[in-house]
Short mmCIF file of C-alpha atoms and ligand atoms in Angstrom, two decimals:
data_model
loop_
_atom_site.label_atom_id
_atom_site.label_comp_id
_atom_site.label_asym_id
_atom_site.label_seq_id
_atom_site.Cartn_x
_atom_site.Cartn_y
_atom_site.Cartn_z
CA MET A 78 15.57 -70.36 110.61
CA ALA A 79 12.35 -72.38 111.00
CA LEU A 80 13.92 -75.19 109.07
CA LYS A 81 16.85 -75.16 111.45
CA ARG A 82 14.55 -75.34 114.47
CA GLN A 83 12.60 -78.22 112.95
CA LEU A 84 15.84 -80.05 112.31
CA LEU A 85 16.90 -79.51 115.91
CA VAL A 86 13.60 -80.93 117.19
CA ALA A 87 13.88 -83.92 114.89
CA VAL A 88 17.43 -84.63 116.06
CA SER A 89 16.39 -84.37 119.70
CA VAL A 90 13.54 -86.82 119.18
CA VAL A 91 15.84 -89.30 117.52
CA CYS A 92 18.35 -88.97 120.34
CA LEU A 93 15.68 -89.61 122.97
CA LEU A 94 14.50 -92.63 121.02
CA VAL A 95 18.03 -94.03 120.86
CA VAL A 96 18.53 -93.52 124.58
CA TYR A 97 15.24 -95.27 125.28
CA MET A 98 16.14 -98.19 123.00
CA LEU A 99 19.51 -98.58 124.69
CA TYR A 100 17.78 -98.62 128.04
CA VAL A 101 15.37 -101.33 126.94
CA LYS A 102 18.20 -103.35 125.45
CA MET A 103 20.14 -103.28 128.68
CA GLN A 104 17.20 -104.82 130.48
CA TRP A 105 17.06 -107.66 128.00
CA PRO A 106 17.73 -110.53 127.82
CA PRO A 107 17.39 -111.42 131.49
CA SER A 108 20.55 -113.27 132.34
CA LEU A 109 21.13 -116.61 133.98
CA TYR A 110 23.37 -114.78 136.37
CA LEU A 111 20.40 -113.03 137.88
CA LEU A 112 19.09 -116.26 139.20
CA ASP A 113 21.06 -116.86 142.30
CA ILE A 114 21.92 -113.49 143.68
CA ARG A 115 20.47 -114.47 147.04
CA LYS A 116 22.63 -117.53 147.22
CA ALA A 117 25.77 -115.71 146.17
CA GLN A 118 25.15 -113.14 148.84
CA ALA A 119 24.55 -115.85 151.39
CA VAL A 120 27.86 -117.43 150.55
CA ALA A 121 29.61 -114.11 150.37
CA SER A 122 28.37 -113.18 153.81
CA ARG A 123 30.32 -115.98 155.43
CA PRO A 124 33.72 -114.49 156.02
CA ASN A 125 35.02 -117.78 157.40
CA SER A 126 34.52 -119.29 154.04
CA ILE A 127 37.08 -117.23 152.16
CA ALA A 128 39.46 -119.98 151.37
CA GLU A 129 41.02 -122.04 148.70
CA ASP A 130 39.39 -125.26 147.57
CA SER A 131 40.94 -127.39 150.20
CA THR A 132 41.62 -125.10 153.08
CA PRO A 133 40.76 -126.87 156.27
CA ARG A 134 37.29 -126.01 157.34
CA ASP A 135 36.05 -125.68 160.80
CA SER A 136 32.37 -126.39 160.73
CA ASP A 137 32.17 -125.51 164.41
CA LEU A 138 33.56 -122.12 163.63
CA SER A 139 30.96 -121.39 161.00
CA GLN A 140 28.25 -122.58 163.33
CA ARG A 141 29.55 -120.41 166.12
CA ASP A 142 29.30 -117.28 164.05
CA GLY A 143 25.73 -118.26 163.32
CA THR A 144 25.94 -117.60 159.60
CA SER A 145 26.25 -121.10 158.24
CA THR A 146 23.31 -122.35 156.26
CA PRO A 147 21.85 -125.53 157.71
CA PRO A 148 20.98 -128.22 155.19
CA ASN A 149 17.38 -127.45 154.47
CA PRO A 150 14.71 -128.50 152.03
CA THR A 151 14.20 -124.99 150.61
CA ALA A 152 17.81 -124.91 149.48
CA ALA A 153 17.26 -128.16 147.65
CA LYS A 154 14.12 -126.76 146.06
CA LYS A 155 15.98 -123.66 144.96
CA THR A 156 18.57 -125.90 143.35
CA ALA A 157 15.95 -127.82 141.46
CA ALA A 158 14.45 -124.56 140.24
CA LEU A 159 17.83 -123.37 139.10
CA LYS A 160 18.29 -126.43 137.04
CA THR A 161 15.28 -125.77 134.90
CA GLN A 162 16.13 -122.15 134.13
CA PRO A 163 16.98 -121.40 130.54
CA PHE A 164 20.66 -121.05 129.96
CA THR A 165 20.90 -117.71 128.26
CA ASN A 166 23.58 -116.85 125.78
CA PRO A 167 26.19 -114.39 126.87
CA PRO A 168 25.45 -110.81 125.94
CA LYS A 169 26.77 -109.20 122.78
CA PRO A 170 30.41 -108.46 123.59
CA ALA A 171 31.19 -112.15 123.70
CA GLN A 172 29.78 -112.49 120.19
CA ASN A 173 32.01 -109.73 118.93
CA GLN A 174 35.03 -111.47 120.29
CA ILE A 175 34.09 -114.69 118.61
CA LEU A 176 33.84 -112.90 115.31
CA ASN A 177 37.24 -111.38 115.95
CA ALA A 178 38.71 -114.71 116.81
CA PHE A 179 37.45 -116.32 113.66
CA SER A 180 38.17 -113.40 111.40
CA SER A 181 41.88 -113.96 111.91
CA LYS A 182 41.39 -117.16 109.91
CA SER A 183 41.52 -115.02 106.82
CA GLU A 184 44.80 -113.46 107.74
CA GLY A 185 46.70 -115.82 105.50
CA GLU A 186 48.83 -118.90 105.79
CA ASP A 187 51.94 -117.29 107.13
CA GLU A 188 50.15 -115.52 109.90
CA ALA A 189 48.30 -118.66 110.87
CA LYS A 190 51.50 -120.69 110.89
CA LYS A 191 53.03 -118.36 113.42
CA SER A 192 50.34 -119.88 115.60
CA THR A 193 50.56 -117.49 118.51
CA LYS A 194 48.69 -114.44 117.54
CA ALA A 195 47.34 -112.08 120.08
CA LEU A 196 44.06 -110.44 119.38
CA PRO A 197 44.07 -106.70 119.61
CA ALA A 198 42.50 -105.91 122.93
CA LYS A 199 39.14 -104.56 121.78
CA PRO A 200 37.19 -102.78 124.44
CA THR A 201 34.22 -104.89 125.41
CA LYS A 202 30.82 -103.31 125.58
CA PRO A 203 29.99 -102.76 129.23
CA PRO A 204 27.55 -105.38 130.49
CA GLY A 205 24.05 -104.33 131.51
CA PRO A 206 23.52 -102.95 135.00
CA THR A 207 22.37 -106.33 136.32
CA ASP A 208 25.10 -108.47 134.71
CA PRO A 209 28.34 -109.38 136.39
CA PRO A 210 31.26 -107.56 134.75
CA TYR A 211 33.65 -109.06 132.26
CA ILE A 212 37.36 -108.74 132.69
CA GLY A 213 39.20 -108.57 129.42
CA ASP A 214 37.00 -110.72 127.20
CA SER A 215 39.63 -110.78 124.49
CA TYR A 216 42.15 -113.56 124.07
CA MET A 217 45.08 -114.90 122.19
CA THR A 218 44.19 -117.33 119.41
CA GLU A 219 46.23 -120.27 118.22
CA GLU A 220 46.08 -122.83 115.47
CA PHE A 221 45.89 -126.30 116.93
CA PRO A 222 46.46 -129.19 114.57
CA SER A 223 43.71 -131.66 115.41
CA GLN A 224 45.16 -134.64 117.23
CA THR A 225 42.40 -137.12 116.52
CA ASN A 226 40.18 -138.03 113.59
CA CYS A 227 37.06 -138.07 115.70
CA LEU A 228 34.03 -136.98 113.70
CA ASP A 229 31.63 -136.35 116.54
CA GLY A 230 34.00 -135.05 119.19
CA ILE A 231 32.90 -132.39 121.66
CA ARG A 232 34.48 -129.56 119.68
CA ASN A 233 32.34 -130.46 116.68
CA ARG A 234 29.16 -130.85 118.68
CA ILE A 235 29.49 -127.86 120.96
CA LYS A 236 29.13 -125.38 118.10
CA GLU A 237 25.55 -126.49 117.51
CA SER A 238 24.71 -126.56 121.20
CA GLU A 239 23.51 -123.80 123.51
CA PHE A 240 27.19 -123.32 124.42
CA GLY A 241 28.15 -122.58 120.81
CA SER A 242 28.20 -118.82 121.15
CA ARG A 243 30.50 -118.80 124.15
CA PHE A 244 32.92 -121.42 122.86
CA LEU A 245 36.27 -120.35 121.36
CA GLU A 246 37.85 -123.15 119.39
CA ARG A 247 41.27 -121.56 119.26
CA ILE A 248 41.75 -120.38 122.80
CA PRO A 249 45.12 -121.58 124.14
CA VAL A 250 44.35 -123.95 127.02
CA LEU A 251 47.99 -124.28 128.07
CA GLN A 252 50.82 -121.75 128.23
CA TRP A 253 54.42 -122.50 127.32
CA ALA A 254 57.76 -120.95 126.41
CA ARG A 255 56.59 -119.23 123.26
CA HIS A 256 54.00 -117.20 125.16
CA ALA A 257 56.55 -115.48 127.39
CA THR A 258 57.08 -112.32 125.36
CA GLU A 259 57.19 -108.74 126.55
CA GLU A 260 54.16 -107.92 124.43
CA GLN A 261 52.11 -110.68 126.04
CA HIS A 262 53.34 -109.66 129.48
CA GLN A 263 52.15 -106.13 128.87
CA ARG A 264 48.75 -107.47 127.89
CA LEU A 265 48.32 -109.99 130.70
CA LYS A 266 49.89 -108.20 133.64
CA GLN A 267 46.73 -106.15 134.06
CA TYR A 268 44.88 -109.23 135.33
CA PRO A 269 45.74 -110.59 138.79
CA GLY A 270 45.67 -114.16 140.12
CA THR A 271 44.76 -117.01 137.80
CA HIS A 272 43.39 -114.59 135.20
CA GLY A 273 46.66 -113.06 134.12
CA TRP A 274 50.27 -112.41 135.02
CA GLY A 275 49.52 -109.59 137.46
CA GLY A 276 51.75 -110.94 140.21
CA VAL A 277 54.55 -112.22 138.01
CA ASP A 278 57.33 -109.91 136.85
CA TYR A 279 58.60 -110.35 133.34
CA ASP A 280 62.00 -111.78 134.26
CA THR A 281 60.50 -114.46 136.47
CA LEU A 282 57.95 -115.30 133.81
CA LYS A 283 60.53 -115.58 131.04
CA ASP A 284 62.93 -117.53 133.24
CA THR A 285 60.33 -120.07 134.40
CA LEU A 286 58.07 -120.45 131.37
CA SER A 287 61.05 -120.98 129.04
CA VAL A 288 61.51 -124.50 130.46
CA LEU A 289 58.15 -125.49 128.97
CA ASN A 290 59.39 -125.66 125.39
CA SER A 291 58.21 -128.93 123.86
CA SER A 292 55.01 -130.13 122.25
CA ALA A 293 54.21 -132.03 125.45
CA ASN A 294 53.87 -128.64 127.11
CA TRP A 295 51.26 -127.24 124.74
CA ARG A 296 49.39 -130.49 124.01
CA MET A 297 47.10 -131.74 126.70
CA LEU A 298 46.97 -135.28 125.25
CA ASP A 299 50.62 -135.32 124.32
CA ASP A 300 51.02 -139.08 123.79
CA TRP A 301 47.77 -139.78 121.95
CA GLU A 302 49.51 -141.61 119.09
CA THR A 303 50.92 -144.25 121.41
CA ARG A 304 47.73 -144.55 123.39
CA LYS A 305 44.91 -144.48 120.90
CA ASN A 306 44.82 -148.24 120.27
CA LYS A 307 42.91 -147.79 117.01
CA SER A 308 40.34 -145.49 118.55
CA GLU A 309 39.41 -142.40 116.53
CA CYS A 310 38.19 -140.48 119.56
CA SER A 311 39.96 -139.66 122.81
CA ARG A 312 37.95 -140.57 125.90
CA CYS A 313 38.71 -138.80 129.16
CA ALA A 314 37.45 -139.49 132.67
CA VAL A 315 37.48 -136.41 134.87
CA VAL A 316 37.30 -137.30 138.53
CA GLY A 317 36.29 -134.83 141.24
CA ASN A 318 36.48 -135.69 144.92
CA GLY A 319 32.75 -135.60 145.73
CA GLY A 320 31.12 -137.92 148.24
CA ILE A 321 28.83 -139.24 145.50
CA LEU A 322 31.68 -141.60 144.56
CA ASN A 323 31.58 -143.37 147.93
CA GLY A 324 30.29 -146.86 147.16
CA SER A 325 29.89 -146.10 143.44
CA LYS A 326 32.05 -149.00 142.17
CA LYS A 327 33.04 -146.83 139.19
CA GLY A 328 36.77 -147.56 139.44
CA LYS A 329 36.99 -149.99 136.52
CA GLU A 330 34.95 -147.73 134.27
CA ILE A 331 37.12 -144.72 135.15
CA ASP A 332 40.37 -146.57 134.51
CA GLY A 333 38.97 -147.79 131.17
CA HIS A 334 39.30 -144.31 129.63
CA HIS A 335 42.33 -143.25 127.61
CA TYR A 336 43.03 -140.48 130.11
CA VAL A 337 42.10 -139.97 133.75
CA PHE A 338 42.08 -136.46 135.24
CA ARG A 339 42.17 -135.79 138.98
CA THR A 340 42.62 -132.77 141.22
CA ASN A 341 43.68 -131.56 144.68
CA GLY A 342 43.11 -133.99 147.56
CA ALA A 343 42.64 -137.02 145.30
CA VAL A 344 43.09 -139.94 147.69
CA ILE A 345 43.39 -143.15 145.70
CA GLN A 346 44.81 -145.86 147.91
CA GLY A 347 42.00 -147.84 149.48
CA PHE A 348 39.35 -146.32 147.19
CA GLU A 349 40.32 -147.94 143.88
CA GLU A 350 37.06 -149.82 143.53
CA ASP A 351 35.10 -146.56 143.56
CA VAL A 352 37.47 -144.08 141.92
CA GLY A 353 39.98 -146.13 139.92
CA SER A 354 43.73 -146.08 140.28
CA ARG A 355 45.18 -144.33 137.23
CA THR A 356 45.97 -140.64 136.93
CA THR A 357 47.23 -139.21 133.65
CA HIS A 358 46.53 -135.54 134.47
CA TYR A 359 46.68 -134.05 137.94
CA THR A 360 45.42 -130.45 138.24
CA PHE A 361 46.33 -128.22 141.19
CA SER A 362 47.76 -124.89 142.17
CA THR A 363 50.66 -124.74 144.57
CA ASN A 364 48.39 -123.24 147.19
CA THR A 365 45.68 -125.90 146.87
CA LEU A 366 48.32 -128.65 146.83
CA MET A 367 49.84 -127.47 150.11
CA ASN A 368 46.39 -127.03 151.63
CA SER A 369 45.35 -130.52 150.55
CA MET A 370 48.45 -132.06 152.07
CA ARG A 371 47.70 -130.29 155.32
CA SER A 372 43.99 -131.06 155.39
CA TYR A 373 43.70 -134.55 154.01
CA GLY A 374 46.83 -136.21 155.35
CA GLY A 375 44.60 -138.01 157.82
CA ALA A 376 42.50 -139.39 154.97
CA GLY A 377 45.62 -140.65 153.21
CA TYR A 378 46.52 -137.76 150.92
CA HIS A 379 50.28 -137.23 151.04
CA GLY A 380 50.87 -135.51 147.72
CA PRO A 381 50.05 -135.70 144.02
CA PRO A 382 49.71 -139.15 142.47
CA VAL A 383 53.02 -140.33 141.04
CA SER A 384 53.19 -142.79 138.15
CA PRO A 385 54.99 -143.01 134.80
CA GLU A 386 51.84 -141.79 133.02
CA THR A 387 51.03 -138.89 135.37
CA ARG A 388 51.40 -135.33 134.11
CA TYR A 389 51.09 -132.31 136.38
CA VAL A 390 48.89 -129.46 135.23
CA PHE A 391 49.46 -126.26 137.22
CA LEU A 392 46.68 -123.74 137.68
CA PRO A 393 48.96 -120.78 138.37
CA ASP A 394 47.71 -118.30 140.90
CA HIS A 395 50.92 -116.58 142.06
CA ASP A 396 54.55 -116.53 141.04
CA ARG A 397 55.08 -119.40 143.47
CA ASP A 398 53.47 -121.69 140.89
CA TYR A 399 55.94 -120.62 138.22
CA LEU A 400 58.82 -121.10 140.66
CA LEU A 401 57.71 -124.59 141.72
CA MET A 402 57.16 -125.55 138.09
CA LYS A 403 60.67 -124.52 137.12
CA ALA A 404 62.17 -126.30 140.12
CA ALA A 405 60.32 -129.49 139.13
CA ALA A 406 61.48 -129.27 135.51
CA THR A 407 65.10 -128.71 136.46
CA HIS A 408 65.31 -130.85 139.63
CA THR A 409 66.54 -127.92 141.66
CA PRO A 410 65.25 -126.58 144.98
CA VAL A 411 62.61 -123.85 144.73
CA GLU A 412 64.42 -120.51 144.48
CA ARG A 413 62.23 -118.32 146.65
CA GLY A 414 58.74 -117.72 147.95
CA PRO A 415 56.74 -119.88 150.37
CA GLU A 416 58.23 -123.12 148.96
CA ARG A 417 61.81 -121.84 149.06
CA GLY A 418 64.36 -124.64 149.33
CA LYS A 419 61.80 -127.42 148.89
CA ASP A 420 62.75 -130.40 146.75
CA PRO A 421 60.16 -130.74 143.96
CA THR A 422 60.77 -134.48 143.50
CA ARG A 423 59.18 -134.88 146.91
CA TYR A 424 55.87 -133.92 145.28
CA PHE A 425 56.21 -135.08 141.69
CA GLY A 426 58.53 -138.08 141.97
CA LYS A 427 62.11 -138.73 140.92
CA ASP A 428 61.17 -139.04 137.26
CA VAL A 429 59.53 -135.65 136.91
CA SER A 430 60.73 -133.73 133.87
CA ALA A 431 59.65 -130.74 131.83
CA GLU A 432 57.69 -133.07 129.53
CA LYS A 433 55.46 -134.07 132.43
CA LEU A 434 54.54 -130.48 133.29
CA LYS A 435 51.82 -128.27 131.89
CA MET A 436 50.31 -124.98 132.92
CA TYR A 437 46.90 -123.49 132.18
CA HIS A 438 47.03 -120.30 130.16
CA PRO A 439 45.62 -117.28 132.04
CA ASP A 440 43.58 -116.44 128.95
CA PHE A 441 41.86 -119.80 129.27
CA ILE A 442 40.98 -119.30 132.93
CA ARG A 443 39.75 -115.75 132.28
CA TYR A 444 37.69 -117.06 129.38
CA LEU A 445 36.12 -119.67 131.66
CA ARG A 446 35.35 -116.97 134.19
CA ASN A 447 33.84 -114.64 131.60
CA ARG A 448 31.90 -117.14 129.52
CA PHE A 449 31.17 -120.32 131.42
CA LEU A 450 31.27 -119.34 135.09
CA ARG A 451 30.22 -115.71 135.26
CA SER A 452 29.02 -115.79 138.80
CA ASN A 453 27.03 -113.25 140.74
CA ILE A 454 29.89 -113.25 143.21
CA LEU A 455 31.45 -110.89 140.68
CA LYS A 456 28.93 -108.29 141.77
CA GLY A 457 29.67 -108.55 145.46
CA ARG A 458 32.49 -107.74 147.78
CA TYR A 459 34.38 -110.95 146.98
CA LYS A 460 34.60 -110.17 143.28
CA ASP A 461 38.34 -109.72 143.39
CA ILE A 462 39.05 -113.16 144.80
CA TYR A 463 36.51 -115.07 142.70
CA ARG A 464 37.83 -117.65 140.29
CA PRO A 465 36.66 -120.97 138.83
CA SER A 466 37.28 -123.83 141.25
CA THR A 467 40.23 -126.07 140.46
CA GLY A 468 37.85 -128.91 139.60
CA ALA A 469 35.89 -126.65 137.25
CA ALA A 470 39.05 -125.57 135.44
CA MET A 471 40.00 -129.24 135.06
CA LEU A 472 36.62 -130.33 133.72
CA LEU A 473 36.31 -127.43 131.28
CA ALA A 474 39.90 -127.99 130.10
CA ALA A 475 38.98 -131.61 129.32
CA LEU A 476 35.92 -130.31 127.47
CA HIS A 477 38.24 -128.22 125.31
CA THR A 478 40.80 -130.96 124.63
CA CYS A 479 39.16 -134.42 124.74
CA ASP A 480 36.67 -135.85 122.23
CA GLN A 481 34.52 -137.46 124.91
CA VAL A 482 34.32 -136.56 128.59
CA SER A 483 32.82 -138.49 131.49
CA ALA A 484 32.75 -136.59 134.78
CA TYR A 485 32.63 -138.37 138.13
CA GLY A 486 32.54 -137.00 141.65
CA PHE A 487 31.25 -133.56 140.68
CA MET A 488 28.46 -131.84 142.56
CA THR A 489 24.91 -132.85 141.62
CA PRO A 490 21.58 -131.33 142.72
CA ASP A 491 21.22 -134.01 145.42
CA TYR A 492 24.61 -133.17 146.89
CA GLN A 493 23.23 -132.91 150.40
CA LYS A 494 22.81 -136.66 150.43
CA TYR A 495 26.55 -137.17 150.14
CA SER A 496 29.50 -136.26 152.24
CA ASP A 497 31.86 -133.52 151.01
CA HIS A 498 34.49 -136.05 149.83
CA TYR A 499 34.38 -139.73 148.99
CA TYR A 500 37.15 -140.37 151.49
CA ASP A 501 35.62 -138.58 154.48
CA LYS A 502 35.67 -140.78 157.57
CA SER A 503 32.28 -139.49 158.64
CA TYR A 504 29.63 -137.34 156.97
CA HIS A 505 30.62 -133.72 156.38
CA LYS A 506 28.24 -131.50 154.53
CA VAL A 507 29.62 -129.86 151.41
CA ALA A 508 31.55 -126.70 152.25
CA PHE A 509 31.20 -123.55 150.17
CA TYR A 510 33.76 -120.79 149.85
CA ALA A 511 33.42 -117.18 148.87
CA ASN A 512 36.03 -117.39 146.12
CA HIS A 513 34.15 -120.05 144.15
CA ASP A 514 30.56 -120.54 143.09
CA MET A 515 30.09 -124.29 143.35
CA ARG A 516 26.31 -124.17 142.99
CA MET A 517 26.58 -122.22 139.80
CA GLU A 518 29.23 -124.63 138.55
CA MET A 519 26.84 -127.47 139.37
CA VAL A 520 24.19 -125.87 137.17
CA VAL A 521 26.69 -125.66 134.31
CA TRP A 522 27.52 -129.39 134.68
CA GLN A 523 23.81 -130.16 134.46
CA HIS A 524 23.51 -128.12 131.28
CA LEU A 525 26.59 -129.70 129.70
CA HIS A 526 25.16 -133.12 130.52
CA ASP A 527 21.71 -132.28 129.15
CA ALA A 528 23.32 -130.92 125.98
CA GLY A 529 25.08 -134.28 125.53
CA LEU A 530 28.53 -132.70 125.76
CA ILE A 531 29.66 -134.54 128.88
CA THR A 532 28.36 -137.60 130.71
CA LEU A 533 27.96 -136.62 134.33
CA TYR A 534 27.85 -139.39 136.89
CA MET A 535 24.65 -139.08 138.91
CA ARG A 536 23.62 -141.68 141.34
CA GLN A 537 20.05 -142.04 140.09
C1 LIG B 846 62.45 -123.33 122.28
O1 LIG B 846 62.91 -124.24 121.29
C2 LIG B 846 63.14 -123.64 120.05
C3 LIG B 846 63.44 -124.71 119.02
O2 LIG B 846 63.96 -125.86 119.59
C4 LIG B 846 64.29 -122.62 120.17
O3 LIG B 846 64.54 -122.01 118.94
C5 LIG B 846 63.85 -121.58 121.19
O4 LIG B 846 64.90 -120.66 121.39
C6 LIG B 846 63.47 -122.22 122.50
N1 LIG B 846 62.87 -121.21 123.34
C7 LIG B 846 63.24 -121.02 124.60
C8 LIG B 846 62.56 -119.92 125.32
O5 LIG B 846 64.06 -121.71 125.17
C1 LIG B 847 43.38 -152.23 122.67
O1 LIG B 847 42.14 -152.65 122.15
C2 LIG B 847 41.92 -154.05 122.22
C3 LIG B 847 40.63 -154.38 121.48
O2 LIG B 847 39.65 -153.42 121.70
C4 LIG B 847 41.89 -154.46 123.69
O3 LIG B 847 41.68 -155.84 123.79
C5 LIG B 847 43.21 -154.09 124.34
O4 LIG B 847 43.18 -154.38 125.71
C6 LIG B 847 43.50 -152.61 124.14
N1 LIG B 847 44.81 -152.30 124.64
C7 LIG B 847 45.05 -151.31 125.46
C8 LIG B 847 46.48 -151.10 125.83
O5 LIG B 847 44.16 -150.60 125.90
C1 LIG B 848 30.19 -144.24 152.51
O1 LIG B 848 29.29 -145.26 152.19
C2 LIG B 848 29.09 -146.19 153.22
C3 LIG B 848 28.25 -147.33 152.67
O2 LIG B 848 27.09 -146.84 152.07
C4 LIG B 848 28.48 -145.52 154.44
O3 LIG B 848 28.29 -146.44 155.48
C5 LIG B 848 29.39 -144.38 154.88
O4 LIG B 848 28.79 -143.66 155.91
C6 LIG B 848 29.69 -143.46 153.73
N1 LIG B 848 30.67 -142.51 154.14
C7 LIG B 848 30.40 -141.22 154.28
C8 LIG B 848 31.52 -140.34 154.71
O5 LIG B 848 29.32 -140.73 154.01
#
């Protein structure tokens, strides 16, 4: 009897100890994402700023409601402070997933050759009370035959960097015909927007994605062999639309890369000296494309760049993206939705074909959200509309597919010195929206640059 009571006491003590240890663990390590709560809230409290990347802004409107943040020196100081914060590794669940991803290496040749293998959806450990939540930190893995013989490409170097623990080598960056299975639809339909297939029914998905059925659809650098010109390493220029490019004279340097990535309202004509003239990869979602055409027509943006070397990389957000993609591949009018009846060659040129089209995989965008851009917005009332900006998806996709990446026209800590876009006719301060976290993205670019993984163009 006494023995039993002693045992009970001992068990209770152990339980209490475990609970205490769990509590302590949840408080530690302090996360990067704690750093700019105030800022995220400030952005989130501007209802006018819920918008896509390129929705027209009305600066008068945001001034009228009195909530816009004037350019001020304390904001700049905060930014500088952010930059020097340690970049903490993601908490444990991410690690588990990496182990899972790599453990499938041992599953044998045949399994690996099948090349599209979904991971079992393991429940992720809930993040600590102060961390933004994950959504589905478990992804499909694929075998990618290496396209280049580059010995010190990004994918080799990133593993030893501070980003090593969040990097998944075998995440599918692009989706294509083989991914459109019922099993995958079951898995991905639970995530809305860019993070899954929530808004896309299976028939539409199957019908549209099946047109992307060639190696050009799953390879980002699909024509490397014809382009490499004896180089072992692929060099990509990724060009954002930031005002920092105004007067930069970087055009020649940009065009000198094997590949040139651009996004959204990329006005080229008249700005070649600063931004170059080539575009091999143009990233957009149907929504941001339509918004850009509406907003930047005056600045000379009338649609995506069109050239024999231009490929179109969709960031799908709704089923309208799948429908426009299929229309473009088949040269037929868009079947339904907001673009119903529109002629896709009007946007992508007469020579558009399935081989020129690509689409980001929702697993890739969700992975970016969970591991590279886990913003504090995810803790606020705009958590459901938050996603990586189109430019961020483009830059991080290049990081996962090119051997060397130079980024131009992305936000830098001195962004207040430059207009929002390089093509603005007069100075407009950079606009922030509640569905993106551009300041946090900026901090990530600084870290990638400092880690030697990208070369970020900074004026000084
Ligand atoms: C894709 O192409 C392969 C081989 O050419 C073929 O077997 C398969 O049925 C095609 N898939 C779709 C969805 O069209
Ligand atoms: C290939 O490389 C050579 C030597 O570096 C250079 O002169 C030539 O312009 C390059 N060709 C192309 C198509 O880039
Ligand atoms: C672009 O640069 C020029 C020359 O420095 C300057 O005069 C102009 O105001 C700039 N444009 C904007 C929108 O800031």
